Amino acid sequence: MGGYIFACHTTPAKKGKAYEYRIILRVNDTARVMGVSRATIWNWANPKSRHHRPDFPKPIKLSENITGWLSSEIEEYLGKLAAKREEQAN
């Protein structure tokens, strides 16, 4: 993500005795990081959409009206896309 943090939510994840914070990206932030529209993000995540991407990270429902994606999973997904690009170039 180039050093930018777009998220407005962090959730503590207990790791041993210390806490490790995970960054949750809302749909606008996820779309900005991916360089696509909000609708594209929802289509990629929706199994009923013809544009569904089964390898796209699953959203996390934080509350009834709040959905987000773990930034680490989005970064990993981008890494897989970059690796696939490198494989195709060779």
mmCIF file of C-alpha atoms in Angstrom:
data_model
loop_
_atom_site.group_PDB
_atom_site.id
_atom_site.type_symbol
_atom_site.label_atom_id
_atom_site.label_comp_id
_atom_site.label_asym_id
_atom_site.label_seq_id
_atom_site.Cartn_x
_atom_site.Cartn_y
_atom_site.Cartn_z
ATOM 1 C CA MET A 1 0.000 0.000 0.000
ATOM 2 C CA GLY A 2 2.992 2.268 -0.317
ATOM 3 C CA GLY A 3 3.049 3.441 3.302
ATOM 4 C CA TYR A 4 -0.448 4.934 3.217
ATOM 5 C CA ILE A 5 -3.056 4.020 5.820
ATOM 6 C CA PHE A 6 -6.575 4.741 4.630
ATOM 7 C CA ALA A 7 -8.459 2.802 7.298
ATOM 8 C CA CYS A 8 -10.576 4.316 9.981
ATOM 9 C CA HIS A 9 -10.949 1.157 12.106
ATOM 10 C CA THR A 10 -8.423 -0.958 13.965
ATOM 11 C CA THR A 11 -9.189 -4.055 15.970
ATOM 12 C CA PRO A 12 -6.909 -5.514 18.633
ATOM 13 C CA ALA A 13 -5.802 -9.084 18.064
ATOM 14 C CA LYS A 14 -4.359 -10.774 21.127
ATOM 15 C CA LYS A 15 -1.020 -12.368 20.341
ATOM 16 C CA GLY A 16 0.567 -13.836 23.434
ATOM 17 C CA LYS A 17 0.404 -11.176 26.129
ATOM 18 C CA ALA A 18 0.868 -8.212 23.805
ATOM 19 C CA TYR A 19 -1.736 -6.797 21.461
ATOM 20 C CA GLU A 20 -1.227 -6.581 17.718
ATOM 21 C CA TYR A 21 -3.504 -4.201 15.800
ATOM 22 C CA ARG A 22 -5.108 -5.150 12.523
ATOM 23 C CA ILE A 23 -6.250 -2.494 10.095
ATOM 24 C CA ILE A 24 -9.752 -2.795 8.679
ATOM 25 C CA LEU A 25 -10.358 -1.098 5.323
ATOM 26 C CA ARG A 26 -13.910 0.039 4.581
ATOM 27 C CA VAL A 27 -15.233 -0.300 1.011
ATOM 28 C CA ASN A 28 -14.121 3.207 -0.054
ATOM 29 C CA ASP A 29 -10.612 2.570 1.248
ATOM 30 C CA THR A 30 -10.449 -0.885 -0.347
ATOM 31 C CA ALA A 31 -11.588 0.559 -3.683
ATOM 32 C CA ARG A 32 -8.978 3.329 -3.447
ATOM 33 C CA VAL A 33 -6.170 0.852 -2.691
ATOM 34 C CA MET A 34 -7.250 -1.445 -5.547
ATOM 35 C CA GLY A 35 -7.808 1.435 -7.973
ATOM 36 C CA VAL A 36 -11.372 0.416 -8.806
ATOM 37 C CA SER A 37 -14.890 1.559 -7.961
ATOM 38 C CA ARG A 38 -16.913 0.609 -4.881
ATOM 39 C CA ALA A 39 -19.291 -1.330 -7.134
ATOM 40 C CA THR A 40 -16.377 -3.395 -8.474
ATOM 41 C CA ILE A 41 -15.308 -4.308 -4.928
ATOM 42 C CA TRP A 42 -18.844 -5.467 -4.104
ATOM 43 C CA ASN A 43 -19.059 -7.415 -7.383
ATOM 44 C CA TRP A 44 -15.742 -9.156 -6.745
ATOM 45 C CA ALA A 45 -16.935 -10.136 -3.245
ATOM 46 C CA ASN A 46 -20.438 -11.259 -4.312
ATOM 47 C CA PRO A 47 -20.660 -14.944 -5.324
ATOM 48 C CA LYS A 48 -23.879 -14.198 -7.265
ATOM 49 C CA SER A 49 -22.201 -11.581 -9.461
ATOM 50 C CA ARG A 50 -20.872 -12.520 -12.887
ATOM 51 C CA HIS A 51 -17.756 -10.507 -11.943
ATOM 52 C CA HIS A 52 -17.157 -12.517 -8.750
ATOM 53 C CA ARG A 53 -13.525 -13.331 -7.972
ATOM 54 C CA PRO A 54 -13.363 -16.396 -5.724
ATOM 55 C CA ASP A 55 -9.794 -15.547 -4.691
ATOM 56 C CA PHE A 56 -10.718 -12.007 -3.573
ATOM 57 C CA PRO A 57 -10.604 -11.661 0.245
ATOM 58 C CA LYS A 58 -13.878 -12.186 2.073
ATOM 59 C CA PRO A 59 -15.338 -9.113 3.777
ATOM 60 C CA ILE A 60 -15.716 -8.944 7.546
ATOM 61 C CA LYS A 61 -19.031 -7.825 8.994
ATOM 62 C CA LEU A 62 -18.177 -5.527 11.925
ATOM 63 C CA SER A 63 -21.786 -4.590 12.649
ATOM 64 C CA GLU A 64 -25.122 -4.506 10.869
ATOM 65 C CA ASN A 65 -24.077 -1.499 8.786
ATOM 66 C CA ILE A 66 -20.287 -1.787 8.747
ATOM 67 C CA THR A 67 -18.322 -4.125 6.490
ATOM 68 C CA GLY A 68 -14.600 -4.094 5.877
ATOM 69 C CA TRP A 69 -11.577 -6.048 4.679
ATOM 70 C CA LEU A 70 -8.358 -6.803 6.525
ATOM 71 C CA SER A 71 -5.623 -4.676 4.974
ATOM 72 C CA SER A 72 -3.187 -7.592 5.296
ATOM 73 C CA GLU A 73 -5.459 -9.776 3.138
ATOM 74 C CA ILE A 74 -5.817 -7.023 0.514
ATOM 75 C CA GLU A 75 -2.024 -6.592 0.439
ATOM 76 C CA GLU A 76 -1.589 -10.365 0.078
ATOM 77 C CA TYR A 77 -4.130 -10.405 -2.787
ATOM 78 C CA LEU A 78 -2.244 -7.609 -4.576
ATOM 79 C CA GLY A 79 0.982 -9.568 -4.092
ATOM 80 C CA LYS A 80 -0.604 -12.628 -5.729
ATOM 81 C CA LEU A 81 -1.734 -10.513 -8.685
ATOM 82 C CA ALA A 82 1.782 -9.100 -9.066
ATOM 83 C CA ALA A 83 3.306 -12.602 -8.885
ATOM 84 C CA LYS A 84 0.864 -13.831 -11.529
ATOM 85 C CA ARG A 85 1.870 -10.896 -13.745
ATOM 86 C CA GLU A 86 5.552 -11.831 -13.348
ATOM 87 C CA GLU A 87 4.832 -15.477 -14.224
ATOM 88 C CA GLN A 88 2.972 -14.453 -17.379
ATOM 89 C CA ALA A 89 5.806 -12.128 -18.425
ATOM 90 C CA ASN A 90 8.312 -14.998 -18.370
#
